[in-house]
mmCIF file of C-alpha atoms in Angstrom:
data_model
loop_
_atom_site.group_PDB
_atom_site.id
_atom_site.type_symbol
_atom_site.label_atom_id
_atom_site.label_comp_id
_atom_site.label_asym_id
_atom_site.label_seq_id
_atom_site.Cartn_x
_atom_site.Cartn_y
_atom_site.Cartn_z
ATOM 1 C CA MET A 546 -28.658 53.457 -0.777
ATOM 2 C CA PRO A 547 -26.284 55.672 0.929
ATOM 3 C CA ALA A 548 -22.971 55.494 0.110
ATOM 4 C CA MET A 549 -21.166 54.330 3.403
ATOM 5 C CA ILE A 550 -23.790 51.598 3.752
ATOM 6 C CA VAL A 551 -22.755 50.356 0.307
ATOM 7 C CA ARG A 552 -18.877 50.498 1.582
ATOM 8 C CA ARG A 553 -19.947 48.367 4.564
ATOM 9 C CA ILE A 554 -21.411 45.743 2.561
ATOM 10 C CA LEU A 555 -18.710 45.751 -0.020
ATOM 11 C CA ALA A 556 -16.033 45.302 2.756
ATOM 12 C CA VAL A 557 -17.930 42.747 4.366
ATOM 13 C CA GLY A 558 -18.209 40.829 1.029
ATOM 14 C CA LEU A 559 -14.499 41.322 0.563
ATOM 15 C CA ALA A 560 -13.843 39.796 3.811
ATOM 16 C CA LEU A 561 -15.860 36.514 3.261
ATOM 17 C CA SER A 562 -14.149 36.168 -0.116
ATOM 18 C CA VAL A 563 -10.830 36.118 1.366
ATOM 19 C CA LEU A 564 -11.740 34.126 4.524
ATOM 20 C CA LEU A 565 -13.055 31.809 2.119
ATOM 21 C CA SER A 566 -10.620 31.430 -0.581
ATOM 22 C CA GLY A 567 -8.333 30.943 2.030
ATOM 23 C CA ALA A 568 -10.088 28.005 3.728
ATOM 24 C CA PRO A 569 -9.141 25.248 0.905
ATOM 25 C CA ALA A 570 -5.483 26.482 0.966
ATOM 26 C CA ARG A 571 -5.085 26.209 4.810
ATOM 27 C CA ALA A 572 -6.902 22.764 4.606
ATOM 28 C CA SER A 573 -4.311 21.430 1.730
ATOM 29 C CA ALA A 574 -1.200 23.032 3.831
ATOM 30 C CA GLU A 575 -2.379 21.042 6.881
ATOM 31 C CA LEU A 576 -2.944 17.759 5.077
ATOM 32 C CA GLU A 577 0.383 17.980 3.580
ATOM 33 C CA ASN A 578 2.087 19.083 6.635
ATOM 34 C CA GLY A 579 0.681 16.253 8.552
ATOM 35 C CA ALA A 580 1.626 13.622 5.942
ATOM 36 C CA LYS A 581 5.255 14.957 5.535
ATOM 37 C CA ALA A 582 5.220 14.728 9.508
ATOM 38 C CA PHE A 583 3.908 10.742 9.016
ATOM 39 C CA ILE A 584 6.374 9.756 6.647
ATOM 40 C CA GLU A 585 9.366 11.223 8.451
ATOM 41 C CA SER A 586 8.538 9.665 11.581
ATOM 42 C CA LEU A 587 7.728 6.383 10.017
ATOM 43 C CA ALA A 588 11.570 6.530 8.176
ATOM 44 C CA LYS A 589 12.865 7.164 11.443
ATOM 45 C CA GLN A 590 10.897 4.897 13.504
ATOM 46 C CA ALA A 591 11.507 2.058 10.731
ATOM 47 C CA VAL A 592 15.422 2.728 11.257
ATOM 48 C CA ASP A 593 15.378 2.805 15.084
ATOM 49 C CA SER A 594 13.369 -0.505 15.235
ATOM 50 C CA LEU A 595 14.406 -2.562 12.529
ATOM 51 C CA ALA A 596 17.546 -1.558 11.475
ATOM 52 C CA ASP A 597 19.594 -2.743 14.577
ATOM 53 C CA PRO A 598 21.752 -5.976 13.912
ATOM 54 C CA LYS A 599 21.368 -7.013 17.271
ATOM 55 C CA VAL A 600 17.316 -7.769 16.895
ATOM 56 C CA ALA A 601 16.458 -11.495 15.809
ATOM 57 C CA ARG A 602 15.194 -11.958 12.986
ATOM 58 C CA PRO A 603 11.374 -13.509 14.397
ATOM 59 C CA GLU A 604 11.487 -10.276 16.558
ATOM 60 C CA ARG A 605 12.126 -8.089 13.520
ATOM 61 C CA ILE A 606 9.671 -9.771 11.332
ATOM 62 C CA ASP A 607 6.975 -9.047 14.341
ATOM 63 C CA ARG A 608 7.979 -5.506 14.597
ATOM 64 C CA PHE A 609 7.699 -4.696 10.994
ATOM 65 C CA ARG A 610 4.274 -6.394 10.690
ATOM 66 C CA ARG A 611 2.962 -4.240 13.575
ATOM 67 C CA MET A 612 4.331 -1.265 11.706
ATOM 68 C CA PHE A 613 3.179 -2.318 8.045
ATOM 69 C CA ASN A 614 -0.693 -3.000 9.727
ATOM 70 C CA ASP A 615 -0.416 0.560 11.582
ATOM 71 C CA SER A 616 0.975 2.873 8.314
ATOM 72 C CA PHE A 617 -0.667 1.052 5.275
ATOM 73 C CA ALA A 618 -4.180 0.686 4.348
ATOM 74 C CA VAL A 619 -3.625 -2.772 3.784
ATOM 75 C CA GLU A 620 -7.087 -3.732 3.180
ATOM 76 C CA ALA A 621 -7.708 -1.188 0.778
ATOM 77 C CA ILE A 622 -4.532 -1.731 -0.957
ATOM 78 C CA GLY A 623 -4.904 -5.685 -1.430
ATOM 79 C CA ARG A 624 -8.640 -5.104 -2.486
ATOM 80 C CA TRP A 625 -7.607 -2.476 -5.213
ATOM 81 C CA ILE A 626 -4.807 -4.872 -6.280
ATOM 82 C CA LEU A 627 -7.302 -7.804 -7.052
ATOM 83 C CA GLY A 628 -9.473 -5.320 -8.771
ATOM 84 C CA ARG A 629 -13.118 -6.560 -10.357
ATOM 85 C CA HIS A 630 -12.313 -10.189 -9.090
ATOM 86 C CA TRP A 631 -12.489 -8.965 -5.315
ATOM 87 C CA ARG A 632 -16.429 -9.044 -6.165
ATOM 88 C CA THR A 633 -16.450 -12.661 -7.263
ATOM 89 C CA ALA A 634 -14.287 -13.775 -4.599
ATOM 90 C CA THR A 635 -15.789 -15.597 -1.177
ATOM 91 C CA GLU A 636 -15.716 -14.441 1.919
ATOM 92 C CA ALA A 637 -13.362 -17.140 2.888
ATOM 93 C CA GLU A 638 -10.958 -16.522 -0.070
ATOM 94 C CA ARG A 639 -11.099 -12.662 0.585
ATOM 95 C CA SER A 640 -9.801 -13.360 4.034
ATOM 96 C CA GLU A 641 -6.770 -15.657 3.027
ATOM 97 C CA TYR A 642 -6.232 -13.786 0.012
ATOM 98 C CA LEU A 643 -5.598 -10.700 2.492
ATOM 99 C CA GLY A 644 -3.528 -12.615 5.204
ATOM 100 C CA LEU A 645 -1.362 -13.893 2.244
ATOM 101 C CA PHE A 646 -0.828 -10.624 0.337
ATOM 102 C CA GLU A 647 0.167 -9.113 4.325
ATOM 103 C CA ASP A 648 2.478 -12.257 4.600
ATOM 104 C CA LEU A 649 4.039 -11.621 1.479
ATOM 105 C CA MET A 650 4.706 -7.918 1.862
ATOM 106 C CA VAL A 651 6.183 -8.550 5.354
ATOM 107 C CA VAL A 652 8.562 -11.780 4.044
ATOM 108 C CA SER A 653 9.446 -9.676 0.739
ATOM 109 C CA TYR A 654 10.910 -6.518 2.634
ATOM 110 C CA VAL A 655 11.699 -7.204 6.142
ATOM 111 C CA ASP A 656 15.006 -8.521 5.469
ATOM 112 C CA ARG A 657 16.267 -5.070 3.703
ATOM 113 C CA PHE A 658 16.369 -3.574 7.111
ATOM 114 C CA ALA A 659 19.168 -6.006 8.352
ATOM 115 C CA GLU A 660 21.244 -4.767 5.299
ATOM 116 C CA TYR A 661 20.853 -0.669 6.206
ATOM 117 C CA ALA A 662 23.961 1.150 5.915
ATOM 118 C CA GLY A 663 23.173 4.192 7.034
ATOM 119 C CA GLU A 664 20.690 5.472 4.173
ATOM 120 C CA ALA A 665 18.637 8.383 5.316
ATOM 121 C CA LEU A 666 14.868 9.640 3.732
ATOM 122 C CA LYS A 667 14.894 13.419 2.615
ATOM 123 C CA VAL A 668 11.353 14.918 1.985
ATOM 124 C CA ASN A 669 11.597 17.473 -0.825
ATOM 125 C CA ARG A 670 7.799 18.524 -1.619
ATOM 126 C CA SER A 671 4.211 17.477 -1.517
ATOM 127 C CA ILE A 672 1.023 17.835 -3.743
ATOM 128 C CA ALA A 673 -2.415 17.264 -2.375
ATOM 129 C CA GLU A 674 -4.490 15.310 -4.750
ATOM 130 C CA ASN A 675 -7.734 16.230 -2.793
ATOM 131 C CA GLU A 676 -9.112 17.001 0.735
ATOM 132 C CA ASN A 677 -7.863 13.432 1.852
ATOM 133 C CA THR A 678 -4.979 12.400 -0.227
ATOM 134 C CA VAL A 679 -1.472 13.776 -0.677
ATOM 135 C CA THR A 680 1.512 12.513 -2.653
ATOM 136 C CA ILE A 681 4.903 13.168 -0.713
ATOM 137 C CA PHE A 682 8.308 13.049 -2.968
ATOM 138 C CA SER A 683 11.347 12.043 -1.687
ATOM 139 C CA GLU A 684 14.499 10.397 -2.279
ATOM 140 C CA ILE A 685 16.839 7.947 -0.322
ATOM 141 C CA VAL A 686 20.287 9.305 0.128
ATOM 142 C CA ARG A 687 22.769 6.904 0.511
ATOM 143 C CA PRO A 688 25.880 7.891 2.640
ATOM 144 C CA ASN A 689 28.468 7.262 0.058
ATOM 145 C CA GLY A 690 27.321 9.693 -2.198
ATOM 146 C CA GLY A 691 25.773 7.311 -4.728
ATOM 147 C CA GLN A 692 23.054 7.876 -6.771
ATOM 148 C CA PRO A 693 19.625 8.445 -4.764
ATOM 149 C CA VAL A 694 16.606 6.471 -5.096
ATOM 150 C CA ARG A 695 13.422 8.735 -5.759
ATOM 151 C CA VAL A 696 10.669 7.305 -3.619
ATOM 152 C CA ASP A 697 6.827 8.741 -3.829
ATOM 153 C CA TRP A 698 4.480 7.861 -1.009
ATOM 154 C CA ARG A 699 0.712 8.251 -1.529
ATOM 155 C CA VAL A 700 -0.691 9.052 1.534
ATOM 156 C CA GLY A 701 -4.604 8.962 2.437
ATOM 157 C CA ARG A 702 -6.005 10.577 5.699
ATOM 158 C CA ASN A 703 -9.184 8.279 6.742
ATOM 159 C CA LYS A 704 -12.281 9.077 8.512
ATOM 160 C CA GLU A 705 -10.225 9.061 12.000
ATOM 161 C CA ALA A 706 -7.890 11.667 10.760
ATOM 162 C CA ALA A 707 -5.437 9.051 10.847
ATOM 163 C CA TYR A 708 -2.602 8.883 8.236
ATOM 164 C CA LYS A 709 -2.023 5.717 6.027
ATOM 165 C CA ILE A 710 -0.096 4.728 3.207
ATOM 166 C CA VAL A 711 -1.809 3.668 0.062
ATOM 167 C CA ASP A 712 0.789 3.319 -2.818
ATOM 168 C CA VAL A 713 4.399 3.593 -2.924
ATOM 169 C CA VAL A 714 6.162 4.596 -5.910
ATOM 170 C CA VAL A 715 9.888 4.012 -6.678
ATOM 171 C CA GLU A 716 11.755 5.625 -9.671
ATOM 172 C CA GLY A 717 8.243 5.699 -11.363
ATOM 173 C CA THR A 718 7.355 2.226 -10.772
ATOM 174 C CA SER A 719 4.027 2.035 -8.509
ATOM 175 C CA MET A 720 4.064 -0.940 -6.160
ATOM 176 C CA SER A 721 0.176 -1.206 -6.543
ATOM 177 C CA ASN A 722 0.039 -1.307 -10.283
ATOM 178 C CA THR A 723 3.097 -3.574 -10.619
ATOM 179 C CA MET A 724 0.942 -5.964 -8.017
ATOM 180 C CA ARG A 725 -2.395 -5.422 -9.615
ATOM 181 C CA SER A 726 -0.710 -6.397 -13.111
ATOM 182 C CA ASP A 727 1.204 -9.171 -11.921
ATOM 183 C CA PHE A 728 -2.141 -10.844 -9.901
ATOM 184 C CA THR A 729 -4.191 -10.419 -12.703
ATOM 185 C CA SER A 730 -2.100 -12.228 -14.748
ATOM 186 C CA VAL A 731 -1.906 -15.124 -12.562
ATOM 187 C CA ILE A 732 -5.827 -15.072 -12.155
ATOM 188 C CA ASN A 733 -5.960 -15.307 -16.043
ATOM 189 C CA GLN A 734 -3.672 -18.185 -16.004
ATOM 190 C CA LYS A 735 -5.888 -19.814 -13.659
ATOM 191 C CA GLY A 736 -8.775 -19.655 -15.419
ATOM 192 C CA GLY A 737 -10.050 -16.328 -13.603
ATOM 193 C CA GLN A 738 -10.280 -18.166 -10.185
ATOM 194 C CA VAL A 739 -9.091 -16.215 -7.196
ATOM 195 C CA SER A 740 -8.167 -19.846 -5.542
ATOM 196 C CA GLY A 741 -5.480 -19.892 -8.043
ATOM 197 C CA LEU A 742 -3.942 -16.952 -7.239
ATOM 198 C CA ILE A 743 -4.145 -17.814 -3.913
ATOM 199 C CA GLU A 744 -2.255 -21.046 -4.166
ATOM 200 C CA VAL A 745 0.426 -19.056 -5.869
ATOM 201 C CA LEU A 746 0.602 -16.791 -2.954
ATOM 202 C CA ARG A 747 1.052 -19.561 -0.365
ATOM 203 C CA GLU A 748 3.741 -21.213 -2.370
ATOM 204 C CA LYS A 749 5.756 -17.921 -2.840
ATOM 205 C CA THR A 750 5.419 -17.004 0.687
ATOM 206 C CA VAL A 751 6.610 -20.340 1.861
ATOM 207 C CA ALA A 752 9.687 -20.299 -0.700
ATOM 208 C CA LEU A 753 10.449 -16.390 0.595
ATOM 209 C CA LYS A 754 10.440 -17.921 4.225
ATOM 210 C CA GLN A 755 12.538 -20.747 3.454
ATOM 211 C CA ASP A 756 14.963 -18.786 1.643
ATOM 212 C CA ALA A 757 15.512 -16.637 4.649
ATOM 213 C CA GLU A 758 15.909 -19.193 7.022
ATOM 214 C CA ARG A 759 18.888 -20.591 4.915
ATOM 215 C CA LYS A 760 20.964 -17.488 4.940
#
């Protein structure tokens, strides 16, 4: 084979190898940049929409609920937290459980925005776990110079290319893992029945709502 043809084949092969090796890196960078922008935008939206002390609590709850459903993979998180018990739950139990899970998250966290005192979210770095999941490492910086709070966000990209939070890790403690452990413990105490967990969640959400109303 003439030397010129050999050189051309090698050149084409080298070019293809460079293109192919660069494709995953570009895809990873695109995923990470998109997830970073998503988290930064969400933080700004939360402050702008929820931290205003003039916003009445019912309106703040409605806003936070919409934001929670728009930004978190609520059903996927709820199913994962329930674990193997999801398979044994009836359709009615699954539906009520997911509704109560959403209520619990909303009433547990919404009032924290009323206590906003100028904290800011600083995104530090990110690591892609796979082609559709990335962890964003950030910290909440306090205006008074206090110790920042480390918050890691696991963000997934769904089939519609929309970003959704699948877990939040605060100072090394995973929200999803903690709730899974707590819920499993309750179910075990209730004879392995999801209905027992649902009863506890009902009582807890009612108590949280009543506590908030008394403030």
